[in-house]
mmCIF file of C-alpha atoms in Angstrom:
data_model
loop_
_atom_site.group_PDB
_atom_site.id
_atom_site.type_symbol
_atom_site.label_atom_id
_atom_site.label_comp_id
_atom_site.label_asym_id
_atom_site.label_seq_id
_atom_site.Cartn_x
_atom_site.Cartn_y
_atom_site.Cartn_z
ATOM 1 C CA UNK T 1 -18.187 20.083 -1.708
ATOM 2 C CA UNK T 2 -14.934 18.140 -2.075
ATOM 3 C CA UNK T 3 -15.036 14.232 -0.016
ATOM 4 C CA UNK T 4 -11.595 14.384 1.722
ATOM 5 C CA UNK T 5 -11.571 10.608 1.753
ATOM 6 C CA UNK T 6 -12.544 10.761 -2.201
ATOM 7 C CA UNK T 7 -9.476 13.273 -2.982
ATOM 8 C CA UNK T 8 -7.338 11.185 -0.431
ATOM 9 C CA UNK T 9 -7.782 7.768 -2.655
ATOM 10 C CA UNK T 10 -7.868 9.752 -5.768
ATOM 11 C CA UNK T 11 -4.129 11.463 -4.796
ATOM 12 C CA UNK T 12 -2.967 8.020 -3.619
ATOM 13 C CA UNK T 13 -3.915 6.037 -6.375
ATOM 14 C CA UNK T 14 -1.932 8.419 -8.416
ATOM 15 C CA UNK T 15 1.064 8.171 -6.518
ATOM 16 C CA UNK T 16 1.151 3.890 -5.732
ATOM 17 C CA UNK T 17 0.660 4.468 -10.301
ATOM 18 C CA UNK T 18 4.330 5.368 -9.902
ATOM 19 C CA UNK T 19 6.946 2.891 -9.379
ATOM 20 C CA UNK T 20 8.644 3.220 -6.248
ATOM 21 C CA UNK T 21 9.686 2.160 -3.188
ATOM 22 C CA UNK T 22 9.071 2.256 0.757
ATOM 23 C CA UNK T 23 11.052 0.937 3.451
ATOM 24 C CA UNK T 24 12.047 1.314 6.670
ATOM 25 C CA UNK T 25 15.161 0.773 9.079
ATOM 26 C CA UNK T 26 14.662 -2.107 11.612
ATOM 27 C CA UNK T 27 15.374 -1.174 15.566
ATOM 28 C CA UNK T 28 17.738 1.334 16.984
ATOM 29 C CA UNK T 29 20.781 2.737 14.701
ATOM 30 C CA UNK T 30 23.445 4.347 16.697
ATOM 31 C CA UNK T 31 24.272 7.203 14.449
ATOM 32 C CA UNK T 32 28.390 8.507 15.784
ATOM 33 C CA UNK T 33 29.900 11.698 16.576
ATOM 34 C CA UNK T 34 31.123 13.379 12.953
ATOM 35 C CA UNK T 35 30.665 9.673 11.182
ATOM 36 C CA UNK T 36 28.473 9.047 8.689
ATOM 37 C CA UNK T 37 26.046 6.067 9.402
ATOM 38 C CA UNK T 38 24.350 4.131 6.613
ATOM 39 C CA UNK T 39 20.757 3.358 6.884
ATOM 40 C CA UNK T 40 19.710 0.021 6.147
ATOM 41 C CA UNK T 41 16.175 -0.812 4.517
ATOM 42 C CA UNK T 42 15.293 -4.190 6.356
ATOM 43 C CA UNK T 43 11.505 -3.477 6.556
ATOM 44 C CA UNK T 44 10.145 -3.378 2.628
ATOM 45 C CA UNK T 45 6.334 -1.997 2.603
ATOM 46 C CA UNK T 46 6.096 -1.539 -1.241
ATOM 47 C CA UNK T 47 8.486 -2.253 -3.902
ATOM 48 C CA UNK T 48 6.652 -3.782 -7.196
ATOM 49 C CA UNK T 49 9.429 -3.181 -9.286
ATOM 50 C CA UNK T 50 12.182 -5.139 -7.246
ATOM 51 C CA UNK T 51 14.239 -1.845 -6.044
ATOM 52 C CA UNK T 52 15.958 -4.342 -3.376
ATOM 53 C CA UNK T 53 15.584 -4.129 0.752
ATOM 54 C CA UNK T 54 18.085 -5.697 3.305
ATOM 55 C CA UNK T 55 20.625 -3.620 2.850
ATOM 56 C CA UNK T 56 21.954 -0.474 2.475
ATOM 57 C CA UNK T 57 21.889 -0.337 -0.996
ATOM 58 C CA UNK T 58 19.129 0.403 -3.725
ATOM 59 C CA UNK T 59 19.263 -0.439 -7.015
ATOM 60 C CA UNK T 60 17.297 1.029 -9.971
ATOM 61 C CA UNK T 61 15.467 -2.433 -11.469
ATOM 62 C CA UNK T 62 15.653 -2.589 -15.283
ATOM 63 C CA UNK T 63 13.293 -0.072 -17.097
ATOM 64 C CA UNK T 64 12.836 1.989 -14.256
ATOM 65 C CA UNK T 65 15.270 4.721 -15.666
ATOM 66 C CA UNK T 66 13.983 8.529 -15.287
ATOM 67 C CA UNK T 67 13.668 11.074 -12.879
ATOM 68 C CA UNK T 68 13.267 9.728 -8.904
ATOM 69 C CA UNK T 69 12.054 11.748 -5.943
ATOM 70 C CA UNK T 70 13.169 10.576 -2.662
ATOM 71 C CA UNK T 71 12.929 11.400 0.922
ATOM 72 C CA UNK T 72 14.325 10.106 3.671
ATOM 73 C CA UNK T 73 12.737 11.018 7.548
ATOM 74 C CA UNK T 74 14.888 9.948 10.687
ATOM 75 C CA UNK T 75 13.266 10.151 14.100
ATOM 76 C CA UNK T 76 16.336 10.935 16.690
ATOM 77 C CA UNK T 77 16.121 9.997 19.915
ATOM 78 C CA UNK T 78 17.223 13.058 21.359
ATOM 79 C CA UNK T 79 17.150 16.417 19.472
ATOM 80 C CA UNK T 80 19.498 17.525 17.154
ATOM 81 C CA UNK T 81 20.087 20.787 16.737
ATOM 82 C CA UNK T 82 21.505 23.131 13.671
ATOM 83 C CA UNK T 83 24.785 23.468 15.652
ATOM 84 C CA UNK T 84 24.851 19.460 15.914
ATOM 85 C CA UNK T 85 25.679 19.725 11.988
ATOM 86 C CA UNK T 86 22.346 17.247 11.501
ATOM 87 C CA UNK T 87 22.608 15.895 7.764
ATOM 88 C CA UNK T 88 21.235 13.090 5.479
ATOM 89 C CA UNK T 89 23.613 12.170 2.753
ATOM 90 C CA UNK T 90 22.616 10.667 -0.688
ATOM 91 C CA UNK T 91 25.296 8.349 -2.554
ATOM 92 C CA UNK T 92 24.405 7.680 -6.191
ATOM 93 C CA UNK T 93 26.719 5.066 -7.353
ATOM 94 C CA UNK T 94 29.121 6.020 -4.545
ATOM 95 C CA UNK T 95 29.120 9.958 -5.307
ATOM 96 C CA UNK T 96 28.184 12.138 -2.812
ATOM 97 C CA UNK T 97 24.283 14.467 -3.182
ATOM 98 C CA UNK T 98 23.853 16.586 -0.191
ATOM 99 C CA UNK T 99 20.626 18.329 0.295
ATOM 100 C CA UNK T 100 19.352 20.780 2.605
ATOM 101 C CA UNK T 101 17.850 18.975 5.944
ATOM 102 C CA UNK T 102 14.885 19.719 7.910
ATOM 103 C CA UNK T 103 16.256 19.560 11.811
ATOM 104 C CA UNK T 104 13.355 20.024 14.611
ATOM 105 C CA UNK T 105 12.365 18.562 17.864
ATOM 106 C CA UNK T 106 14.432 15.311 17.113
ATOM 107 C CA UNK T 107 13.453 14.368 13.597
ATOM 108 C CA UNK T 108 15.106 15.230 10.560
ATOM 109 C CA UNK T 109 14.293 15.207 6.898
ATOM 110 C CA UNK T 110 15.023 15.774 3.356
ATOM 111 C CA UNK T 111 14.318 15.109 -0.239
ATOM 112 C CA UNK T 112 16.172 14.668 -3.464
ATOM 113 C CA UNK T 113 15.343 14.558 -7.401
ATOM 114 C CA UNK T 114 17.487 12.673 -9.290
ATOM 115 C CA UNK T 115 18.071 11.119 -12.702
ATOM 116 C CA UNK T 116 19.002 7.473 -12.049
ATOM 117 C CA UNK T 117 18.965 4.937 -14.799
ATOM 118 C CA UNK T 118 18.710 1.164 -14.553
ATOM 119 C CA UNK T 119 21.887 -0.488 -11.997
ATOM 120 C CA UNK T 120 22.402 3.022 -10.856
ATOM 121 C CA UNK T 121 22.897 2.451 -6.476
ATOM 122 C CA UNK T 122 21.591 4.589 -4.240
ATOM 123 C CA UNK T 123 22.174 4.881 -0.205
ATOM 124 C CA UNK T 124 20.992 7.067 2.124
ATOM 125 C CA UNK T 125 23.338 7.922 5.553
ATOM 126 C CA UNK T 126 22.754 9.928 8.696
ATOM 127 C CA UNK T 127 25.180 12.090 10.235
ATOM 128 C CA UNK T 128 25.477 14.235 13.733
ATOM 129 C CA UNK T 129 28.355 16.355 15.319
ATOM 130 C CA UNK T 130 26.624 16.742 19.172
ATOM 131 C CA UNK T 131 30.195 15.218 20.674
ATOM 132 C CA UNK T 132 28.426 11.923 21.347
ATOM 133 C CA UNK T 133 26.550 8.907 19.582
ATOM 134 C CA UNK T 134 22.411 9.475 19.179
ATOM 135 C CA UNK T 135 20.286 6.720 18.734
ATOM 136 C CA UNK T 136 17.831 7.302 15.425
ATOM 137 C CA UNK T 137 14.931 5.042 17.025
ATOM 138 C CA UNK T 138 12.921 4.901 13.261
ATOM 139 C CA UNK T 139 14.105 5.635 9.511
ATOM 140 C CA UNK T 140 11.831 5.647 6.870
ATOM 141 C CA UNK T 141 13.027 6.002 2.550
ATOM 142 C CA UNK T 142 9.802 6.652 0.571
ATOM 143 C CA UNK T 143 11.180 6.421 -3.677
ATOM 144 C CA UNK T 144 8.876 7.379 -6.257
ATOM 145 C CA UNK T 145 9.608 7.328 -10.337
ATOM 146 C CA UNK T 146 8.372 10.127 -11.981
ATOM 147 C CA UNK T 147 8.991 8.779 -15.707
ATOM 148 C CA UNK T 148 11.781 9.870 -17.926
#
């Protein structure tokens, strides 16, 4: 039989392998009606490379070019719903990647590939449309390189 704990290590072994990053936002961000709200990385839990937290803003270290997966998940305080236009937006050097979000039960979600190259910025922002602010209570950006 398989050891779940074994294949557990053995899949997250692989992944801390990549270079990445993993942050998350640091109290309550009130997230406006039909404004888009930038979500700022002040809690760093791994970052060998030197990808940046404290701010907004990521930057792709030097030789850490190629292909990057990230995902950002927002827990809402209240629940935001598909007619509440819930969205996370991805800048890349101050150009605009939307994705398709995952809205449910006051959490939303959603994940982007991406060739970024070294000094290439990347930001991550939430948006709503309920006619009034909601609080996002936690944030979190997971980053991995997957090579060139």
């Amino acid at each position: 039989g398989t050891d779940p704990a074994g294949a557990y290590a053995t899949v997250k072994a692989r992944l801390d392998a990549k270079e990445g990053f993993e942050a998350a936002t640091s109290g309550t961000v009130s997230v406006a009606n039909t404004t888009f709200t930038d979500l700022v990385w002040a809690t760093e839990s791994y970052d060998p490379s030197g990808y940046g937290a404290g701010s907004a803003t990521l930057t792709v270290p030097a030789g850490m070019g190629g292909w990057h997966v990230v995902t950002v998940r927002a827990v809402m305080a209240s629940a935001v719903t598909p007619s509440q236009t819930p969205w996370i937006r991805f800048l890349l050097n101050g150009a605009t990647w939307d994705v398709a979000v995952s809205a449910a039960a006051g959490y939303m979600c959603a994940t982007l590939a991406a060739p970024l190259s070294a000094g290439h910025t990347l930001k991550a922002q939430l948006y709503q449309a309920s006619g009034g602010a909601i609080n996002c209570t936690a944030a979190n950006i997971y980053l991995r390189r997957q090579g060139n």
